[in-house]
């Protein structure tokens, strides 16, 4: 299987890999260490995902472009828990260093 991805992150325990794909509708894939697909998350808002970030608590945050958005996925990466910010909120970026969303107009 050929897989083109936009972003990837590793779970805090190192046992899962999270990959965002941007062909067609975007997806968040959860893979085991051996490459088995454990979950595939899609959502109408998940267009052109550019990166994925896993917090120390294991939360999955997906940052996208066209339009700008930040989504939070459930702990297993199967569905959306919330849209944390969008271009309408004035989202500018997400800092993985400080775990902060930069919003402004």
PDB file of N, CA and C in Angstrom:
ATOM      1  N   UNK A   1       0.841  -1.176   0.000  1.00  0.00           N
ATOM      2  CA  UNK A   1       0.000   0.000   0.000  1.00  0.00           C
ATOM      3  C   UNK A   1       0.887   1.240   0.000  1.00  0.00           C
ATOM      4  N   UNK A   2       0.616   2.148  -0.903  1.00  0.00           N
ATOM      5  CA  UNK A   2       1.328   3.418  -0.968  1.00  0.00           C
ATOM      6  C   UNK A   2       0.547   4.432  -0.155  1.00  0.00           C
ATOM      7  N   UNK A   3       1.224   5.108   0.759  1.00  0.00           N
ATOM      8  CA  UNK A   3       0.556   6.061   1.629  1.00  0.00           C
ATOM      9  C   UNK A   3       1.293   7.390   1.584  1.00  0.00           C
ATOM     10  N   UNK A   4       0.609   8.429   1.173  1.00  0.00           N
ATOM     11  CA  UNK A   4       1.163   9.784   1.196  1.00  0.00           C
ATOM     12  C   UNK A   4       0.562  10.482   2.402  1.00  0.00           C
ATOM     13  N   UNK A   5       1.398  11.010   3.282  1.00  0.00           N
ATOM     14  CA  UNK A   5       0.846  11.619   4.480  1.00  0.00           C
ATOM     15  C   UNK A   5       1.279  13.066   4.614  1.00  0.00           C
ATOM     16  N   UNK A   6       0.455  13.811   5.371  1.00  0.00           N
ATOM     17  CA  UNK A   6       0.711  15.229   5.596  1.00  0.00           C
ATOM     18  C   UNK A   6       1.420  15.457   6.923  1.00  0.00           C
ATOM     19  N   UNK A   7       1.105  14.649   7.919  1.00  0.00           N
ATOM     20  CA  UNK A   7       1.715  14.803   9.233  1.00  0.00           C
ATOM     21  C   UNK A   7       1.675  13.499   9.993  1.00  0.00           C
ATOM     22  N   UNK A   8       2.526  13.382  11.007  1.00  0.00           N
ATOM     23  CA  UNK A   8       2.508  12.172  11.828  1.00  0.00           C
ATOM     24  C   UNK A   8       2.947  12.506  13.245  1.00  0.00           C
ATOM     25  N   UNK A   9       2.518  11.662  14.177  1.00  0.00           N
ATOM     26  CA  UNK A   9       2.883  11.809  15.582  1.00  0.00           C
ATOM     27  C   UNK A   9       2.857  10.427  16.218  1.00  0.00           C
ATOM     28  N   UNK A  10       3.576  10.283  17.316  1.00  0.00           N
ATOM     29  CA  UNK A  10       3.661   9.018  18.037  1.00  0.00           C
ATOM     30  C   UNK A  10       2.961   9.184  19.381  1.00  0.00           C
ATOM     31  N   UNK A  11       2.266   8.138  19.824  1.00  0.00           N
ATOM     32  CA  UNK A  11       1.582   8.171  21.112  1.00  0.00           C
ATOM     33  C   UNK A  11       2.608   8.301  22.239  1.00  0.00           C
ATOM     34  N   UNK A  12       2.176   8.804  23.409  1.00  0.00           N
ATOM     35  CA  UNK A  12       3.110   8.958  24.527  1.00  0.00           C
ATOM     36  C   UNK A  12       3.805   7.647  24.919  1.00  0.00           C
ATOM     37  N   UNK A  13       3.132   6.515  24.779  1.00  0.00           N
ATOM     38  CA  UNK A  13       3.730   5.215  25.111  1.00  0.00           C
ATOM     39  C   UNK A  13       4.590   4.663  23.981  1.00  0.00           C
ATOM     40  N   UNK A  14       4.488   5.273  22.794  1.00  0.00           N
ATOM     41  CA  UNK A  14       5.268   4.817  21.657  1.00  0.00           C
ATOM     42  C   UNK A  14       4.710   3.593  20.957  1.00  0.00           C
ATOM     43  N   UNK A  15       3.467   3.214  21.275  1.00  0.00           N
ATOM     44  CA  UNK A  15       2.893   2.005  20.686  1.00  0.00           C
ATOM     45  C   UNK A  15       1.974   2.273  19.492  1.00  0.00           C
ATOM     46  N   UNK A  16       1.673   3.553  19.234  1.00  0.00           N
ATOM     47  CA  UNK A  16       0.787   3.892  18.116  1.00  0.00           C
ATOM     48  C   UNK A  16       1.377   5.050  17.322  1.00  0.00           C
ATOM     49  N   UNK A  17       1.078   5.040  16.025  1.00  0.00           N
ATOM     50  CA  UNK A  17       1.477   6.112  15.128  1.00  0.00           C
ATOM     51  C   UNK A  17       0.207   6.725  14.557  1.00  0.00           C
ATOM     52  N   UNK A  18       0.121   8.049  14.585  1.00  0.00           N
ATOM     53  CA  UNK A  18      -1.029   8.770  14.053  1.00  0.00           C
ATOM     54  C   UNK A  18      -0.574   9.503  12.802  1.00  0.00           C
ATOM     55  N   UNK A  19      -1.280   9.291  11.700  1.00  0.00           N
ATOM     56  CA  UNK A  19      -0.912   9.870  10.414  1.00  0.00           C
ATOM     57  C   UNK A  19      -2.111  10.607   9.837  1.00  0.00           C
ATOM     58  N   UNK A  20      -1.881  11.825   9.351  1.00  0.00           N
ATOM     59  CA  UNK A  20      -2.924  12.537   8.615  1.00  0.00           C
ATOM     60  C   UNK A  20      -2.623  12.415   7.130  1.00  0.00           C
ATOM     61  N   UNK A  21      -3.662  12.101   6.379  1.00  0.00           N
ATOM     62  CA  UNK A  21      -3.551  12.021   4.923  1.00  0.00           C
ATOM     63  C   UNK A  21      -4.401  13.133   4.336  1.00  0.00           C
ATOM     64  N   UNK A  22      -4.002  13.638   3.196  1.00  0.00           N
ATOM     65  CA  UNK A  22      -4.744  14.766   2.633  1.00  0.00           C
ATOM     66  C   UNK A  22      -5.293  14.512   1.241  1.00  0.00           C
ATOM     67  N   UNK A  23      -5.173  13.280   0.709  1.00  0.00           N
ATOM     68  CA  UNK A  23      -5.768  13.027  -0.595  1.00  0.00           C
ATOM     69  C   UNK A  23      -7.241  12.714  -0.419  1.00  0.00           C
ATOM     70  N   UNK A  24      -8.061  13.199  -1.365  1.00  0.00           N
ATOM     71  CA  UNK A  24      -9.513  13.066  -1.200  1.00  0.00           C
ATOM     72  C   UNK A  24      -9.922  13.859   0.029  1.00  0.00           C
ATOM     73  N   UNK A  25     -10.843  13.327   0.786  1.00  0.00           N
ATOM     74  CA  UNK A  25     -11.148  13.914   2.092  1.00  0.00           C
ATOM     75  C   UNK A  25     -10.039  13.496   3.026  1.00  0.00           C
ATOM     76  N   UNK A  26      -9.645  14.368   3.916  1.00  0.00           N
ATOM     77  CA  UNK A  26      -8.570  14.051   4.846  1.00  0.00           C
ATOM     78  C   UNK A  26      -8.953  12.941   5.806  1.00  0.00           C
ATOM     79  N   UNK A  27      -7.938  12.266   6.319  1.00  0.00           N
ATOM     80  CA  UNK A  27      -8.145  11.197   7.294  1.00  0.00           C
ATOM     81  C   UNK A  27      -7.105  11.295   8.389  1.00  0.00           C
ATOM     82  N   UNK A  28      -7.467  10.794   9.556  1.00  0.00           N
ATOM     83  CA  UNK A  28      -6.522  10.553  10.636  1.00  0.00           C
ATOM     84  C   UNK A  28      -6.477   9.045  10.810  1.00  0.00           C
ATOM     85  N   UNK A  29      -5.327   8.447  10.528  1.00  0.00           N
ATOM     86  CA  UNK A  29      -5.162   7.005  10.673  1.00  0.00           C
ATOM     87  C   UNK A  29      -4.401   6.716  11.954  1.00  0.00           C
ATOM     88  N   UNK A  30      -4.841   5.693  12.678  1.00  0.00           N
ATOM     89  CA  UNK A  30      -4.127   5.203  13.847  1.00  0.00           C
ATOM     90  C   UNK A  30      -3.543   3.853  13.478  1.00  0.00           C
ATOM     91  N   UNK A  31      -2.218   3.736  13.569  1.00  0.00           N
ATOM     92  CA  UNK A  31      -1.527   2.502  13.203  1.00  0.00           C
ATOM     93  C   UNK A  31      -0.822   1.913  14.414  1.00  0.00           C
ATOM     94  N   UNK A  32      -0.751   0.578  14.451  1.00  0.00           N
ATOM     95  CA  UNK A  32       0.040  -0.091  15.478  1.00  0.00           C
ATOM     96  C   UNK A  32       1.505  -0.043  15.061  1.00  0.00           C
ATOM     97  N   UNK A  33       2.384  -0.514  15.917  1.00  0.00           N
ATOM     98  CA  UNK A  33       3.822  -0.500  15.599  1.00  0.00           C
ATOM     99  C   UNK A  33       4.153  -1.340  14.376  1.00  0.00           C
ATOM    100  N   UNK A  34       3.329  -2.372  14.102  1.00  0.00           N
ATOM    101  CA  UNK A  34       3.603  -3.219  12.932  1.00  0.00           C
ATOM    102  C   UNK A  34       2.906  -2.713  11.665  1.00  0.00           C
ATOM    103  N   UNK A  35       2.228  -1.553  11.752  1.00  0.00           N
ATOM    104  CA  UNK A  35       1.590  -0.953  10.584  1.00  0.00           C
ATOM    105  C   UNK A  35       0.132  -1.310  10.386  1.00  0.00           C
ATOM    106  N   UNK A  36      -0.445  -2.107  11.284  1.00  0.00           N
ATOM    107  CA  UNK A  36      -1.858  -2.453  11.201  1.00  0.00           C
ATOM    108  C   UNK A  36      -2.708  -1.210  11.459  1.00  0.00           C
ATOM    109  N   UNK A  37      -3.714  -0.978  10.617  1.00  0.00           N
ATOM    110  CA  UNK A  37      -4.618   0.159  10.807  1.00  0.00           C
ATOM    111  C   UNK A  37      -5.586  -0.185  11.932  1.00  0.00           C
ATOM    112  N   UNK A  38      -5.516   0.574  13.018  1.00  0.00           N
ATOM    113  CA  UNK A  38      -6.395   0.365  14.168  1.00  0.00           C
ATOM    114  C   UNK A  38      -7.659   1.206  14.075  1.00  0.00           C
ATOM    115  N   UNK A  39      -7.553   2.376  13.460  1.00  0.00           N
ATOM    116  CA  UNK A  39      -8.707   3.264  13.312  1.00  0.00           C
ATOM    117  C   UNK A  39      -8.463   4.199  12.137  1.00  0.00           C
ATOM    118  N   UNK A  40      -9.564   4.599  11.491  1.00  0.00           N
ATOM    119  CA  UNK A  40      -9.516   5.578  10.402  1.00  0.00           C
ATOM    120  C   UNK A  40     -10.629   6.585  10.652  1.00  0.00           C
ATOM    121  N   UNK A  41     -10.256   7.810  10.944  1.00  0.00           N
ATOM    122  CA  UNK A  41     -11.208   8.864  11.273  1.00  0.00           C
ATOM    123  C   UNK A  41     -11.347   9.822  10.097  1.00  0.00           C
ATOM    124  N   UNK A  42     -12.587  10.069   9.690  1.00  0.00           N
ATOM    125  CA  UNK A  42     -12.884  11.091   8.689  1.00  0.00           C
ATOM    126  C   UNK A  42     -14.019  11.958   9.222  1.00  0.00           C
ATOM    127  N   UNK A  43     -14.101  13.172   8.745  1.00  0.00           N
ATOM    128  CA  UNK A  43     -15.132  14.103   9.177  1.00  0.00           C
ATOM    129  C   UNK A  43     -15.261  15.164   8.087  1.00  0.00           C
ATOM    130  N   UNK A  44     -16.465  15.696   7.848  1.00  0.00           N
ATOM    131  CA  UNK A  44     -16.610  16.738   6.827  1.00  0.00           C
ATOM    132  C   UNK A  44     -15.688  17.939   7.046  1.00  0.00           C
ATOM    133  N   UNK A  45     -15.362  18.246   8.303  1.00  0.00           N
ATOM    134  CA  UNK A  45     -14.458  19.368   8.587  1.00  0.00           C
ATOM    135  C   UNK A  45     -12.994  19.017   8.337  1.00  0.00           C
ATOM    136  N   UNK A  46     -12.691  17.751   8.225  1.00  0.00           N
ATOM    137  CA  UNK A  46     -11.304  17.295   8.095  1.00  0.00           C
ATOM    138  C   UNK A  46     -10.854  17.380   6.643  1.00  0.00           C
ATOM    139  N   UNK A  47     -10.655  18.610   6.187  1.00  0.00           N
ATOM    140  CA  UNK A  47     -10.186  18.854   4.821  1.00  0.00           C
ATOM    141  C   UNK A  47      -8.753  19.352   4.898  1.00  0.00           C
ATOM    142  N   UNK A  48      -7.919  18.821   4.063  1.00  0.00           N
ATOM    143  CA  UNK A  48      -6.515  19.239   3.963  1.00  0.00           C
ATOM    144  C   UNK A  48      -5.817  19.307   5.321  1.00  0.00           C
ATOM    145  N   UNK A  49      -5.825  18.200   6.091  1.00  0.00           N
ATOM    146  CA  UNK A  49      -5.091  18.227   7.358  1.00  0.00           C
ATOM    147  C   UNK A  49      -3.598  18.385   7.092  1.00  0.00           C
ATOM    148  N   UNK A  50      -2.954  19.241   7.877  1.00  0.00           N
ATOM    149  CA  UNK A  50      -1.533  19.482   7.653  1.00  0.00           C
ATOM    150  C   UNK A  50      -0.652  18.825   8.700  1.00  0.00           C
ATOM    151  N   UNK A  51      -1.184  18.600   9.893  1.00  0.00           N
ATOM    152  CA  UNK A  51      -0.368  17.977  10.930  1.00  0.00           C
ATOM    153  C   UNK A  51      -1.253  17.396  12.020  1.00  0.00           C
ATOM    154  N   UNK A  52      -0.642  16.545  12.818  1.00  0.00           N
ATOM    155  CA  UNK A  52      -1.311  15.964  13.980  1.00  0.00           C
ATOM    156  C   UNK A  52      -0.353  16.086  15.158  1.00  0.00           C
ATOM    157  N   UNK A  53      -0.908  16.347  16.330  1.00  0.00           N
ATOM    158  CA  UNK A  53      -0.119  16.498  17.544  1.00  0.00           C
ATOM    159  C   UNK A  53      -0.776  15.659  18.626  1.00  0.00           C
ATOM    160  N   UNK A  54       0.023  14.946  19.407  1.00  0.00           N
ATOM    161  CA  UNK A  54      -0.482  14.164  20.529  1.00  0.00           C
ATOM    162  C   UNK A  54       0.015  14.827  21.809  1.00  0.00           C
ATOM    163  N   UNK A  55      -0.920  15.228  22.666  1.00  0.00           N
ATOM    164  CA  UNK A  55      -0.543  15.866  23.924  1.00  0.00           C
ATOM    165  C   UNK A  55       0.042  14.821  24.869  1.00  0.00           C
ATOM    166  N   UNK A  56       0.731  15.246  25.924  1.00  0.00           N
ATOM    167  CA  UNK A  56       1.245  14.286  26.906  1.00  0.00           C
ATOM    168  C   UNK A  56       0.140  13.424  27.521  1.00  0.00           C
ATOM    169  N   UNK A  57      -1.099  13.948  27.546  1.00  0.00           N
ATOM    170  CA  UNK A  57      -2.238  13.189  28.074  1.00  0.00           C
ATOM    171  C   UNK A  57      -2.821  12.232  27.038  1.00  0.00           C
ATOM    172  N   UNK A  58      -2.291  12.249  25.807  1.00  0.00           N
ATOM    173  CA  UNK A  58      -2.766  11.341  24.769  1.00  0.00           C
ATOM    174  C   UNK A  58      -3.864  11.889  23.880  1.00  0.00           C
ATOM    175  N   UNK A  59      -4.222  13.170  24.033  1.00  0.00           N
ATOM    176  CA  UNK A  59      -5.242  13.764  23.168  1.00  0.00           C
ATOM    177  C   UNK A  59      -4.663  13.978  21.774  1.00  0.00           C
ATOM    178  N   UNK A  60      -5.481  13.726  20.748  1.00  0.00           N
ATOM    179  CA  UNK A  60      -5.073  13.928  19.363  1.00  0.00           C
ATOM    180  C   UNK A  60      -5.643  15.235  18.847  1.00  0.00           C
ATOM    181  N   UNK A  61      -4.769  16.123  18.383  1.00  0.00           N
ATOM    182  CA  UNK A  61      -5.178  17.399  17.815  1.00  0.00           C
ATOM    183  C   UNK A  61      -4.754  17.418  16.359  1.00  0.00           C
ATOM    184  N   UNK A  62      -5.696  17.725  15.464  1.00  0.00           N
ATOM    185  CA  UNK A  62      -5.419  17.761  14.032  1.00  0.00           C
ATOM    186  C   UNK A  62      -5.555  19.199  13.555  1.00  0.00           C
ATOM    187  N   UNK A  63      -4.488  19.718  12.976  1.00  0.00           N
ATOM    188  CA  UNK A  63      -4.474  21.070  12.444  1.00  0.00           C
ATOM    189  C   UNK A  63      -4.604  20.992  10.937  1.00  0.00           C
ATOM    190  N   UNK A  64      -5.490  21.811  10.388  1.00  0.00           N
ATOM    191  CA  UNK A  64      -5.709  21.767   8.948  1.00  0.00           C
ATOM    192  C   UNK A  64      -5.697  23.134   8.307  1.00  0.00           C
ATOM    193  N   UNK A  65      -5.625  23.094   6.981  1.00  0.00           N
ATOM    194  CA  UNK A  65      -5.669  24.315   6.185  1.00  0.00           C
ATOM    195  C   UNK A  65      -6.826  24.188   5.206  1.00  0.00           C
ATOM    196  N   UNK A  66      -7.212  25.306   4.630  1.00  0.00           N
ATOM    197  CA  UNK A  66      -8.294  25.335   3.622  1.00  0.00           C
ATOM    198  C   UNK A  66      -9.622  24.845   4.168  1.00  0.00           C
ATOM    199  N   UNK A  67     -10.295  25.457   5.062  1.00  0.00           N
ATOM    200  CA  UNK A  67      -9.884  26.599   5.859  1.00  0.00           C
ATOM    201  C   UNK A  67      -9.098  26.150   7.086  1.00  0.00           C
ATOM    202  N   UNK A  68      -8.503  27.098   7.790  1.00  0.00           N
ATOM    203  CA  UNK A  68      -7.746  26.763   8.999  1.00  0.00           C
ATOM    204  C   UNK A  68      -8.687  26.229  10.071  1.00  0.00           C
ATOM    205  N   UNK A  69      -8.269  25.163  10.739  1.00  0.00           N
ATOM    206  CA  UNK A  69      -9.064  24.587  11.819  1.00  0.00           C
ATOM    207  C   UNK A  69      -8.171  23.762  12.733  1.00  0.00           C
ATOM    208  N   UNK A  70      -8.669  23.507  13.937  1.00  0.00           N
ATOM    209  CA  UNK A  70      -8.014  22.620  14.888  1.00  0.00           C
ATOM    210  C   UNK A  70      -9.093  21.732  15.486  1.00  0.00           C
ATOM    211  N   UNK A  71      -8.996  20.427  15.231  1.00  0.00           N
ATOM    212  CA  UNK A  71      -9.961  19.454  15.739  1.00  0.00           C
ATOM    213  C   UNK A  71      -9.321  18.602  16.819  1.00  0.00           C
ATOM    214  N   UNK A  72     -10.138  18.131  17.752  1.00  0.00           N
ATOM    215  CA  UNK A  72      -9.681  17.172  18.754  1.00  0.00           C
ATOM    216  C   UNK A  72     -10.375  15.847  18.491  1.00  0.00           C
ATOM    217  N   UNK A  73      -9.595  14.779  18.359  1.00  0.00           N
ATOM    218  CA  UNK A  73     -10.139  13.434  18.153  1.00  0.00           C
ATOM    219  C   UNK A  73     -10.166  12.694  19.486  1.00  0.00           C
ATOM    220  N   UNK A  74     -10.982  11.652  19.566  1.00  0.00           N
ATOM    221  CA  UNK A  74     -11.071  10.855  20.785  1.00  0.00           C
ATOM    222  C   UNK A  74      -9.754  10.113  21.031  1.00  0.00           C
ATOM    223  N   UNK A  75      -9.640   9.473  22.188  1.00  0.00           N
ATOM    224  CA  UNK A  75      -8.380   8.844  22.592  1.00  0.00           C
ATOM    225  C   UNK A  75      -7.926   7.729  21.661  1.00  0.00           C
ATOM    226  N   UNK A  76      -8.844   7.107  20.946  1.00  0.00           N
ATOM    227  CA  UNK A  76      -8.474   6.034  20.022  1.00  0.00           C
ATOM    228  C   UNK A  76      -8.376   6.523  18.582  1.00  0.00           C
ATOM    229  N   UNK A  77      -8.641   7.813  18.353  1.00  0.00           N
ATOM    230  CA  UNK A  77      -8.538   8.375  17.013  1.00  0.00           C
ATOM    231  C   UNK A  77      -9.641   7.928  16.080  1.00  0.00           C
ATOM    232  N   UNK A  78     -10.852   7.697  16.630  1.00  0.00           N
ATOM    233  CA  UNK A  78     -11.960   7.199  15.808  1.00  0.00           C
ATOM    234  C   UNK A  78     -12.976   8.256  15.425  1.00  0.00           C
ATOM    235  N   UNK A  79     -13.157   9.283  16.254  1.00  0.00           N
ATOM    236  CA  UNK A  79     -14.138  10.313  15.930  1.00  0.00           C
ATOM    237  C   UNK A  79     -13.764  11.643  16.586  1.00  0.00           C
ATOM    238  N   UNK A  80     -14.437  12.696  16.122  1.00  0.00           N
ATOM    239  CA  UNK A  80     -14.168  14.049  16.603  1.00  0.00           C
ATOM    240  C   UNK A  80     -14.858  14.280  17.937  1.00  0.00           C
ATOM    241  N   UNK A  81     -14.112  14.835  18.878  1.00  0.00           N
ATOM    242  CA  UNK A  81     -14.700  15.268  20.138  1.00  0.00           C
ATOM    243  C   UNK A  81     -15.138  16.725  20.052  1.00  0.00           C
ATOM    244  N   UNK A  82     -14.321  17.545  19.384  1.00  0.00           N
ATOM    245  CA  UNK A  82     -14.636  18.973  19.314  1.00  0.00           C
ATOM    246  C   UNK A  82     -13.850  19.649  18.201  1.00  0.00           C
ATOM    247  N   UNK A  83     -14.422  20.743  17.713  1.00  0.00           N
ATOM    248  CA  UNK A  83     -13.675  21.672  16.872  1.00  0.00           C
ATOM    249  C   UNK A  83     -13.217  22.768  17.820  1.00  0.00           C
ATOM    250  N   UNK A  84     -11.923  22.843  18.062  1.00  0.00           N
ATOM    251  CA  UNK A  84     -11.398  23.774  19.053  1.00  0.00           C
ATOM    252  C   UNK A  84     -11.315  25.203  18.533  1.00  0.00           C
ATOM    253  N   UNK A  85     -11.015  25.356  17.258  1.00  0.00           N
ATOM    254  CA  UNK A  85     -10.943  26.695  16.659  1.00  0.00           C
ATOM    255  C   UNK A  85     -11.004  26.563  15.143  1.00  0.00           C
ATOM    256  N   UNK A  86     -11.484  27.627  14.485  1.00  0.00           N
ATOM    257  CA  UNK A  86     -11.551  27.666  13.023  1.00  0.00           C
ATOM    258  C   UNK A  86     -11.061  29.028  12.540  1.00  0.00           C
ATOM    259  N   UNK A  87     -11.038  29.181  11.233  1.00  0.00           N
ATOM    260  CA  UNK A  87     -10.641  30.461  10.648  1.00  0.00           C
ATOM    261  C   UNK A  87     -11.569  31.579  11.096  1.00  0.00           C
ATOM    262  N   UNK A  88     -12.838  31.261  11.379  1.00  0.00           N
ATOM    263  CA  UNK A  88     -13.787  32.282  11.836  1.00  0.00           C
ATOM    264  C   UNK A  88     -13.394  32.831  13.200  1.00  0.00           C
ATOM    265  N   UNK A  89     -12.710  32.002  14.004  1.00  0.00           N
ATOM    266  CA  UNK A  89     -12.232  32.437  15.319  1.00  0.00           C
ATOM    267  C   UNK A  89     -10.950  33.251  15.208  1.00  0.00           C
ATOM    268  N   UNK A  90     -10.342  33.235  14.027  1.00  0.00           N
ATOM    269  CA  UNK A  90      -9.080  33.934  13.833  1.00  0.00           C
ATOM    270  C   UNK A  90      -7.878  33.075  14.184  1.00  0.00           C
ATOM    271  N   UNK A  91      -8.014  31.750  14.056  1.00  0.00           N
ATOM    272  CA  UNK A  91      -6.897  30.861  14.381  1.00  0.00           C
ATOM    273  C   UNK A  91      -5.693  31.198  13.512  1.00  0.00           C
ATOM    274  N   UNK A  92      -4.544  31.298  14.135  1.00  0.00           N
ATOM    275  CA  UNK A  92      -3.304  31.608  13.422  1.00  0.00           C
ATOM    276  C   UNK A  92      -2.372  30.404  13.405  1.00  0.00           C
ATOM    277  N   UNK A  93      -2.210  29.752  14.546  1.00  0.00           N
ATOM    278  CA  UNK A  93      -1.346  28.570  14.588  1.00  0.00           C
ATOM    279  C   UNK A  93      -1.544  27.833  15.903  1.00  0.00           C
ATOM    280  N   UNK A  94      -0.984  26.635  15.961  1.00  0.00           N
ATOM    281  CA  UNK A  94      -0.949  25.841  17.177  1.00  0.00           C
ATOM    282  C   UNK A  94       0.511  25.600  17.499  1.00  0.00           C
ATOM    283  N   UNK A  95       0.920  25.905  18.714  1.00  0.00           N
ATOM    284  CA  UNK A  95       2.304  25.700  19.133  1.00  0.00           C
ATOM    285  C   UNK A  95       2.409  24.410  19.925  1.00  0.00           C
ATOM    286  N   UNK A  96       3.110  23.412  19.364  1.00  0.00           N
ATOM    287  CA  UNK A  96       3.301  22.157  20.091  1.00  0.00           C
ATOM    288  C   UNK A  96       4.299  22.340  21.233  1.00  0.00           C
ATOM    289  N   UNK A  97       5.135  23.358  21.162  1.00  0.00           N
ATOM    290  CA  UNK A  97       6.105  23.626  22.221  1.00  0.00           C
ATOM    291  C   UNK A  97       5.399  24.047  23.504  1.00  0.00           C
ATOM    292  N   UNK A  98       4.408  24.928  23.366  1.00  0.00           N
ATOM    293  CA  UNK A  98       3.687  25.428  24.536  1.00  0.00           C
ATOM    294  C   UNK A  98       2.290  24.844  24.668  1.00  0.00           C
ATOM    295  N   UNK A  99       1.894  23.970  23.719  1.00  0.00           N
ATOM    296  CA  UNK A  99       0.536  23.406  23.676  1.00  0.00           C
ATOM    297  C   UNK A  99      -0.509  24.518  23.685  1.00  0.00           C
ATOM    298  N   UNK A 100      -0.265  25.560  22.888  1.00  0.00           N
ATOM    299  CA  UNK A 100      -1.140  26.728  22.849  1.00  0.00           C
ATOM    300  C   UNK A 100      -1.714  26.945  21.458  1.00  0.00           C
ATOM    301  N   UNK A 101      -2.961  27.411  21.430  1.00  0.00           N
ATOM    302  CA  UNK A 101      -3.600  27.827  20.188  1.00  0.00           C
ATOM    303  C   UNK A 101      -3.463  29.342  20.111  1.00  0.00           C
ATOM    304  N   UNK A 102      -2.912  29.835  19.016  1.00  0.00           N
ATOM    305  CA  UNK A 102      -2.773  31.277  18.821  1.00  0.00           C
ATOM    306  C   UNK A 102      -3.957  31.744  17.975  1.00  0.00           C
ATOM    307  N   UNK A 103      -4.796  32.604  18.564  1.00  0.00           N
ATOM    308  CA  UNK A 103      -5.999  33.093  17.903  1.00  0.00           C
ATOM    309  C   UNK A 103      -5.973  34.612  17.950  1.00  0.00           C
ATOM    310  N   UNK A 104      -6.359  35.251  16.857  1.00  0.00           N
ATOM    311  CA  UNK A 104      -6.414  36.711  16.837  1.00  0.00           C
ATOM    312  C   UNK A 104      -6.905  37.218  15.500  1.00  0.00           C
ATOM    313  N   UNK A 105      -7.354  38.423  15.483  1.00  0.00           N
ATOM    314  CA  UNK A 105      -7.825  39.059  14.247  1.00  0.00           C
ATOM    315  C   UNK A 105      -6.943  40.217  13.877  1.00  0.00           C
TER     316      UNK A 105
END
